C-alpha atoms as a PDB file:
ATOM      1  CA  MET A   1     -13.866  -3.791   0.888  1.00  0.00           C
ATOM      2  CA  ASN A   2     -15.567  -6.347  -0.429  1.00  0.00           C
ATOM      3  CA  SER A   3     -18.280  -6.031  -2.734  1.00  0.00           C
ATOM      4  CA  THR A   4     -20.877  -5.193  -0.144  1.00  0.00           C
ATOM      5  CA  GLY A   5     -18.966  -2.425   1.036  1.00  0.00           C
ATOM      6  CA  ASN A   6     -17.769  -4.445   4.406  1.00  0.00           C
ATOM      7  CA  ILE A   7     -13.965  -4.311   4.845  1.00  0.00           C
ATOM      8  CA  VAL A   8     -12.589  -7.726   5.428  1.00  0.00           C
ATOM      9  CA  GLU A   9     -11.413  -7.985   8.719  1.00  0.00           C
ATOM     10  CA  LEU A  10      -9.141 -10.749   8.795  1.00  0.00           C
ATOM     11  CA  PRO A  11      -7.931 -12.311  12.518  1.00  0.00           C
ATOM     12  CA  LYS A  12      -5.572 -11.824  14.687  1.00  0.00           C
ATOM     13  CA  ARG A  13      -2.164 -13.665  14.874  1.00  0.00           C
ATOM     14  CA  ASN A  14       1.426 -13.935  15.326  1.00  0.00           C
ATOM     15  CA  CYS A  15       4.628 -14.096  12.885  1.00  0.00           C
ATOM     16  CA  SER A  16       8.239 -14.179  14.394  1.00  0.00           C
ATOM     17  CA  SER A  17      10.113 -12.831  11.900  1.00  0.00           C
ATOM     18  CA  ILE A  18       9.068 -10.047   8.976  1.00  0.00           C
ATOM     19  CA  THR A  19      11.119 -13.088   6.254  1.00  0.00           C
ATOM     20  CA  GLY A  20       8.712 -15.005   5.291  1.00  0.00           C
ATOM     21  CA  MET A  21       5.947 -13.876   6.691  1.00  0.00           C
ATOM     22  CA  PHE A  22       3.919 -14.332   3.699  1.00  0.00           C
ATOM     23  CA  ASP A  23       4.169 -17.768   3.988  1.00  0.00           C
ATOM     24  CA  ASP A  24       1.778 -18.226   6.196  1.00  0.00           C
ATOM     25  CA  PRO A  25      -1.145 -20.259   4.647  1.00  0.00           C
ATOM     26  CA  LEU A  26      -3.867 -17.473   5.450  1.00  0.00           C
ATOM     27  CA  TYR A  27      -2.805 -15.714   2.539  1.00  0.00           C
ATOM     28  CA  ALA A  28      -3.853 -17.814  -0.449  1.00  0.00           C
ATOM     29  CA  GLN A  29      -6.742 -18.977   1.629  1.00  0.00           C
ATOM     30  CA  LEU A  30      -7.461 -14.904   1.887  1.00  0.00           C
ATOM     31  CA  ALA A  31      -6.453 -14.580  -2.172  1.00  0.00           C
ATOM     32  CA  VAL A  32      -8.712 -17.710  -3.092  1.00  0.00           C
ATOM     33  CA  SER A  33     -11.347 -16.453  -0.581  1.00  0.00           C
ATOM     34  CA  GLU A  34     -11.479 -12.515  -1.706  1.00  0.00           C
ATOM     35  CA  ALA A  35     -11.117 -12.997  -5.563  1.00  0.00           C
ATOM     36  CA  ARG A  36     -14.200 -12.520  -6.682  1.00  0.00           C
ATOM     37  CA  ALA A  37     -15.225  -9.328  -4.050  1.00  0.00           C
ATOM     38  CA  TYR A  38     -12.062  -8.406  -5.472  1.00  0.00           C
ATOM     39  CA  LYS A  39     -13.030  -8.494  -8.724  1.00  0.00           C
ATOM     40  CA  GLU A  40     -16.760  -7.403  -8.144  1.00  0.00           C
ATOM     41  CA  ALA A  41     -15.696  -3.880  -5.899  1.00  0.00           C
ATOM     42  CA  VAL A  42     -17.592  -0.873  -7.378  1.00  0.00           C
ATOM     43  CA  PRO A  43     -16.105   1.887  -8.246  1.00  0.00           C
ATOM     44  CA  PHE A  44     -12.938  -0.799 -10.166  1.00  0.00           C
ATOM     45  CA  SER A  45     -11.662  -4.299  -8.865  1.00  0.00           C
ATOM     46  CA  HIS A  46      -9.547  -3.321  -5.433  1.00  0.00           C
ATOM     47  CA  ILE A  47     -10.395  -4.653  -1.394  1.00  0.00           C
ATOM     48  CA  VAL A  48      -9.332  -3.462   1.644  1.00  0.00           C
ATOM     49  CA  PHE A  49      -7.760  -5.893   4.205  1.00  0.00           C
ATOM     50  CA  ASP A  50      -7.797  -4.350   8.392  1.00  0.00           C
ATOM     51  CA  ASN A  51      -5.291  -6.794  10.227  1.00  0.00           C
ATOM     52  CA  PHE A  52      -4.123  -7.948   6.918  1.00  0.00           C
ATOM     53  CA  LEU A  53      -0.012  -8.038   8.810  1.00  0.00           C
ATOM     54  CA  PRO A  54       0.438  -9.659  11.754  1.00  0.00           C
ATOM     55  CA  GLU A  55       0.015  -7.281  14.483  1.00  0.00           C
ATOM     56  CA  ASN A  56       3.129  -7.089  16.134  1.00  0.00           C
ATOM     57  CA  LEU A  57       4.709  -6.966  13.000  1.00  0.00           C
ATOM     58  CA  ALA A  58       2.732  -4.321  11.359  1.00  0.00           C
ATOM     59  CA  ARG A  59       3.893  -2.392  15.247  1.00  0.00           C
ATOM     60  CA  GLU A  60       7.869  -3.510  14.279  1.00  0.00           C
ATOM     61  CA  ILE A  61       7.091  -1.704  10.871  1.00  0.00           C
ATOM     62  CA  SER A  62       5.647   1.156  11.436  1.00  0.00           C
ATOM     63  CA  HIS A  63       8.175   1.731  14.619  1.00  0.00           C
ATOM     64  CA  ALA A  64      10.584   1.645  12.174  1.00  0.00           C
ATOM     65  CA  PHE A  65       9.406   4.104   9.739  1.00  0.00           C
ATOM     66  CA  SER A  66      11.531   6.601   8.797  1.00  0.00           C
ATOM     67  CA  ASP A  67      11.482   9.972  10.637  1.00  0.00           C
ATOM     68  CA  PRO A  68       9.983  12.548   9.088  1.00  0.00           C
ATOM     69  CA  GLU A  69      11.184  14.633  10.627  1.00  0.00           C
ATOM     70  CA  ASP A  70      15.379  13.307  10.554  1.00  0.00           C
ATOM     71  CA  GLU A  71      16.663  16.220   8.226  1.00  0.00           C
ATOM     72  CA  SER A  72      19.386  14.371   7.674  1.00  0.00           C
ATOM     73  CA  LEU A  73      17.549  11.568   5.763  1.00  0.00           C
ATOM     74  CA  PRO A  74      17.190  12.089   1.857  1.00  0.00           C
ATOM     75  CA  TRP A  75      13.152  12.622   2.214  1.00  0.00           C
ATOM     76  CA  ARG A  76      12.649  13.965  -0.760  1.00  0.00           C
ATOM     77  CA  PHE A  77       9.109  16.332  -1.662  1.00  0.00           C
ATOM     78  CA  HIS A  78       6.196  16.726  -4.323  1.00  0.00           C
ATOM     79  CA  ASN A  79       4.562  19.846  -3.649  1.00  0.00           C
ATOM     80  CA  ASN A  80       2.578  20.775  -6.474  1.00  0.00           C
ATOM     81  CA  LYS A  81      -1.481  21.646  -6.846  1.00  0.00           C
ATOM     82  CA  ASN A  82      -2.371  17.925  -6.675  1.00  0.00           C
ATOM     83  CA  THR A  83       0.488  16.563  -3.583  1.00  0.00           C
ATOM     84  CA  CYS A  84       1.958  17.699  -0.589  1.00  0.00           C
ATOM     85  CA  ARG A  85       4.405  14.305   0.894  1.00  0.00           C
ATOM     86  CA  LYS A  86       7.451  13.810   1.547  1.00  0.00           C
ATOM     87  CA  PHE A  87       8.885  10.675   0.260  1.00  0.00           C
ATOM     88  CA  ILE A  88      12.317   8.444   0.720  1.00  0.00           C
ATOM     89  CA  ASP A  89      12.397   5.973  -2.656  1.00  0.00           C
ATOM     90  CA  ASP A  90      15.889   4.874  -1.601  1.00  0.00           C
ATOM     91  CA  GLU A  91      16.189   1.596   0.231  1.00  0.00           C
ATOM     92  CA  ARG A  92      19.412   1.976   1.435  1.00  0.00           C
ATOM     93  CA  ALA A  93      17.773   5.149   3.687  1.00  0.00           C
ATOM     94  CA  TRP A  94      15.318   2.466   5.237  1.00  0.00           C
ATOM     95  CA  SER A  95      15.747   0.828   8.171  1.00  0.00           C
ATOM     96  CA  PRO A  96      16.194  -2.758   8.371  1.00  0.00           C
ATOM     97  CA  ALA A  97      12.348  -3.438   9.332  1.00  0.00           C
ATOM     98  CA  VAL A  98      11.131  -1.800   6.634  1.00  0.00           C
ATOM     99  CA  ARG A  99      13.968  -3.232   4.309  1.00  0.00           C
ATOM    100  CA  ALA A 100      12.849  -6.579   4.888  1.00  0.00           C
ATOM    101  CA  PHE A 101       9.745  -5.701   4.574  1.00  0.00           C
ATOM    102  CA  ALA A 102       9.927  -4.564   1.185  1.00  0.00           C
ATOM    103  CA  ARG A 103      11.923  -7.671   0.024  1.00  0.00           C
ATOM    104  CA  GLU A 104       9.032  -9.750   0.992  1.00  0.00           C
ATOM    105  CA  LEU A 105       6.576  -7.388  -0.436  1.00  0.00           C
ATOM    106  CA  GLN A 106       8.721  -8.018  -3.771  1.00  0.00           C
ATOM    107  CA  ALA A 107       9.132 -12.211  -3.100  1.00  0.00           C
ATOM    108  CA  ARG A 108       7.216 -15.071  -4.880  1.00  0.00           C
ATOM    109  CA  GLN A 109       4.753 -15.317  -2.179  1.00  0.00           C
ATOM    110  CA  PHE A 110       3.215 -12.909  -2.322  1.00  0.00           C
ATOM    111  CA  LEU A 111       3.028 -11.709  -5.626  1.00  0.00           C
ATOM    112  CA  LEU A 112       1.133 -15.436  -5.645  1.00  0.00           C
ATOM    113  CA  PHE A 113      -0.721 -13.819  -3.619  1.00  0.00           C
ATOM    114  CA  LEU A 114      -2.152 -10.595  -5.312  1.00  0.00           C
ATOM    115  CA  GLU A 115      -2.010 -12.760  -8.661  1.00  0.00           C
ATOM    116  CA  GLU A 116      -4.351 -14.908  -7.241  1.00  0.00           C
ATOM    117  CA  LEU A 117      -6.336 -12.495  -6.139  1.00  0.00           C
ATOM    118  CA  SER A 118      -6.644 -10.133  -9.186  1.00  0.00           C
ATOM    119  CA  GLY A 119      -6.542 -12.578 -11.357  1.00  0.00           C
ATOM    120  CA  ILE A 120      -3.607 -10.998 -13.367  1.00  0.00           C
ATOM    121  CA  ASP A 121      -0.692 -14.229 -14.161  1.00  0.00           C
ATOM    122  CA  CYS A 122       2.846 -12.735 -14.474  1.00  0.00           C
ATOM    123  CA  LEU A 123       3.647  -9.866 -11.851  1.00  0.00           C
ATOM    124  CA  LEU A 124       6.255  -8.223 -11.304  1.00  0.00           C
ATOM    125  CA  CYS A 125       7.141  -6.051  -8.696  1.00  0.00           C
ATOM    126  CA  ASP A 126       9.098  -3.210  -8.506  1.00  0.00           C
ATOM    127  CA  PRO A 127      12.268  -2.728  -7.699  1.00  0.00           C
ATOM    128  CA  TYR A 128      13.019   0.923  -8.121  1.00  0.00           C
ATOM    129  CA  TYR A 129      10.170   2.508  -6.216  1.00  0.00           C
ATOM    130  CA  ILE A 130       8.801   4.898  -8.652  1.00  0.00           C
ATOM    131  CA  GLY A 131       5.475   6.497  -7.344  1.00  0.00           C
ATOM    132  CA  GLY A 132       6.377   4.421  -3.923  1.00  0.00           C
ATOM    133  CA  GLY A 133       8.687   3.605  -1.047  1.00  0.00           C
ATOM    134  CA  GLU A 134       7.943   4.766   2.235  1.00  0.00           C
ATOM    135  CA  MET A 135       5.547   7.845   2.189  1.00  0.00           C
ATOM    136  CA  VAL A 136       4.536  10.779   4.738  1.00  0.00           C
ATOM    137  CA  THR A 137       1.701  12.690   4.643  1.00  0.00           C
ATOM    138  CA  GLY A 138       1.235  15.010   7.642  1.00  0.00           C
ATOM    139  CA  THR A 139      -1.241  17.649   8.693  1.00  0.00           C
ATOM    140  CA  ASP A 140      -2.096  20.059   6.083  1.00  0.00           C
ATOM    141  CA  ASP A 141      -0.046  17.271   3.310  1.00  0.00           C
ATOM    142  CA  PHE A 142      -3.047  15.897   0.768  1.00  0.00           C
ATOM    143  CA  LEU A 143      -2.959  13.726  -2.667  1.00  0.00           C
ATOM    144  CA  LYS A 144      -5.835  15.335  -4.835  1.00  0.00           C
ATOM    145  CA  ILE A 145      -7.901  12.862  -6.710  1.00  0.00           C
ATOM    146  CA  HIS A 146      -6.472  10.683  -9.860  1.00  0.00           C
ATOM    147  CA  ALA A 147      -5.355   8.008 -11.570  1.00  0.00           C
ATOM    148  CA  ASP A 148      -1.133   6.586 -11.329  1.00  0.00           C
ATOM    149  CA  PHE A 149       0.871   6.329 -13.763  1.00  0.00           C
ATOM    150  CA  ASN A 150      -0.068   2.840 -16.065  1.00  0.00           C
ATOM    151  CA  TRP A 151       3.505   2.685 -18.097  1.00  0.00           C
ATOM    152  CA  HIS A 152       6.854   1.795 -16.253  1.00  0.00           C
ATOM    153  CA  HIS A 153       9.175   3.366 -18.438  1.00  0.00           C
ATOM    154  CA  LYS A 154      12.056   1.390 -16.505  1.00  0.00           C
ATOM    155  CA  LEU A 155      10.895  -1.915 -16.304  1.00  0.00           C
ATOM    156  CA  GLN A 156       8.784  -1.450 -20.118  1.00  0.00           C
ATOM    157  CA  ALA A 157       6.155  -2.648 -18.612  1.00  0.00           C
ATOM    158  CA  HIS A 158       2.378  -2.050 -17.383  1.00  0.00           C
ATOM    159  CA  ARG A 159       1.559  -0.754 -14.139  1.00  0.00           C
ATOM    160  CA  ARG A 160      -1.349  -3.265 -13.229  1.00  0.00           C
ATOM    161  CA  LEU A 161      -1.496  -2.908  -9.284  1.00  0.00           C
ATOM    162  CA  ASN A 162      -0.617  -0.923  -6.127  1.00  0.00           C
ATOM    163  CA  ALA A 163      -0.519  -1.868  -3.223  1.00  0.00           C
ATOM    164  CA  LEU A 164      -0.813   0.344  -0.361  1.00  0.00           C
ATOM    165  CA  PHE A 165       0.388  -0.301   4.039  1.00  0.00           C
ATOM    166  CA  TYR A 166      -1.870   2.467   6.037  1.00  0.00           C
ATOM    167  CA  LEU A 167       0.846   1.923   9.623  1.00  0.00           C
ATOM    168  CA  THR A 168      -0.777   4.605  11.386  1.00  0.00           C
ATOM    169  CA  GLN A 169      -0.979   3.233  14.961  1.00  0.00           C
ATOM    170  CA  GLU A 170      -4.202   4.582  16.511  1.00  0.00           C
ATOM    171  CA  TRP A 171      -5.540   6.505  13.765  1.00  0.00           C
ATOM    172  CA  LYS A 172      -8.050   9.489  15.054  1.00  0.00           C
ATOM    173  CA  PRO A 173     -11.315   9.859  12.400  1.00  0.00           C
ATOM    174  CA  GLU A 174     -11.235  13.397  13.664  1.00  0.00           C
ATOM    175  CA  TRP A 175      -7.727  13.729  11.708  1.00  0.00           C
ATOM    176  CA  LYS A 176      -9.891  13.076   8.118  1.00  0.00           C
ATOM    177  CA  GLY A 177      -7.345  12.026   5.227  1.00  0.00           C
ATOM    178  CA  ASN A 178      -9.280   9.190   4.591  1.00  0.00           C
ATOM    179  CA  LEU A 179      -8.184   7.322   0.920  1.00  0.00           C
ATOM    180  CA  GLU A 180     -11.770   8.024  -1.272  1.00  0.00           C
ATOM    181  CA  LEU A 181     -12.262   5.851  -4.463  1.00  0.00           C
ATOM    182  CA  TRP A 182     -14.033   7.738  -6.576  1.00  0.00           C
ATOM    183  CA  ASP A 183     -16.578   7.344 -10.150  1.00  0.00           C
ATOM    184  CA  ARG A 184     -14.368   7.616 -14.013  1.00  0.00           C
ATOM    185  CA  ASP A 185     -16.751  10.675 -13.665  1.00  0.00           C
ATOM    186  CA  MET A 186     -14.675  12.154 -10.680  1.00  0.00           C
ATOM    187  CA  THR A 187     -18.265  13.193  -9.754  1.00  0.00           C
ATOM    188  CA  GLN A 188     -18.454  11.322  -6.064  1.00  0.00           C
ATOM    189  CA  ALA A 189     -16.616   9.134  -4.132  1.00  0.00           C
ATOM    190  CA  VAL A 190     -17.633   5.806  -4.377  1.00  0.00           C
ATOM    191  CA  ALA A 191     -15.518   3.961  -1.300  1.00  0.00           C
ATOM    192  CA  LYS A 192     -14.201   5.706   1.981  1.00  0.00           C
ATOM    193  CA  VAL A 193     -11.271   3.977   3.922  1.00  0.00           C
ATOM    194  CA  GLU A 194     -10.437   5.651   7.331  1.00  0.00           C
END
């Protein structure tokens, strides 16, 4: 979502492989063209992109996502007053497509995209997926208003950015569950993302 509250809609395009997906020059151009919108967004720096991934690859990754009903997988649970959801942070349990996507997110091209967009140099990815990985929030599950931790104890580094990818196909607005970005006083949601 840029500073005017609009979602940045990318053109539909194809890419034949998850590997190298961020080699597309569109991402470098996008980082340069949207850096100001990212920095000026309220209530804090952020941006929302529709069609960020080529549709065919987004569908491939979505279809390869771990089945939340599969009890043979090492699903872990957050279940307390602030959150109720399940996740897998051990990439050994992910499908080859999801694993390939995760590796692309750690690659130089994606980190350079994030650095150009945010203006923050020397970014590192979290190879431990602390607070990340495959996550599922189902019916009646929730994640309440919160601020993420900012010190990564394993990397001994500050946590500066989050990249969230929503892969649910054919989302229905009546399901609700919007991502809400609240003001610093936590009095109102300034931005909502379906």
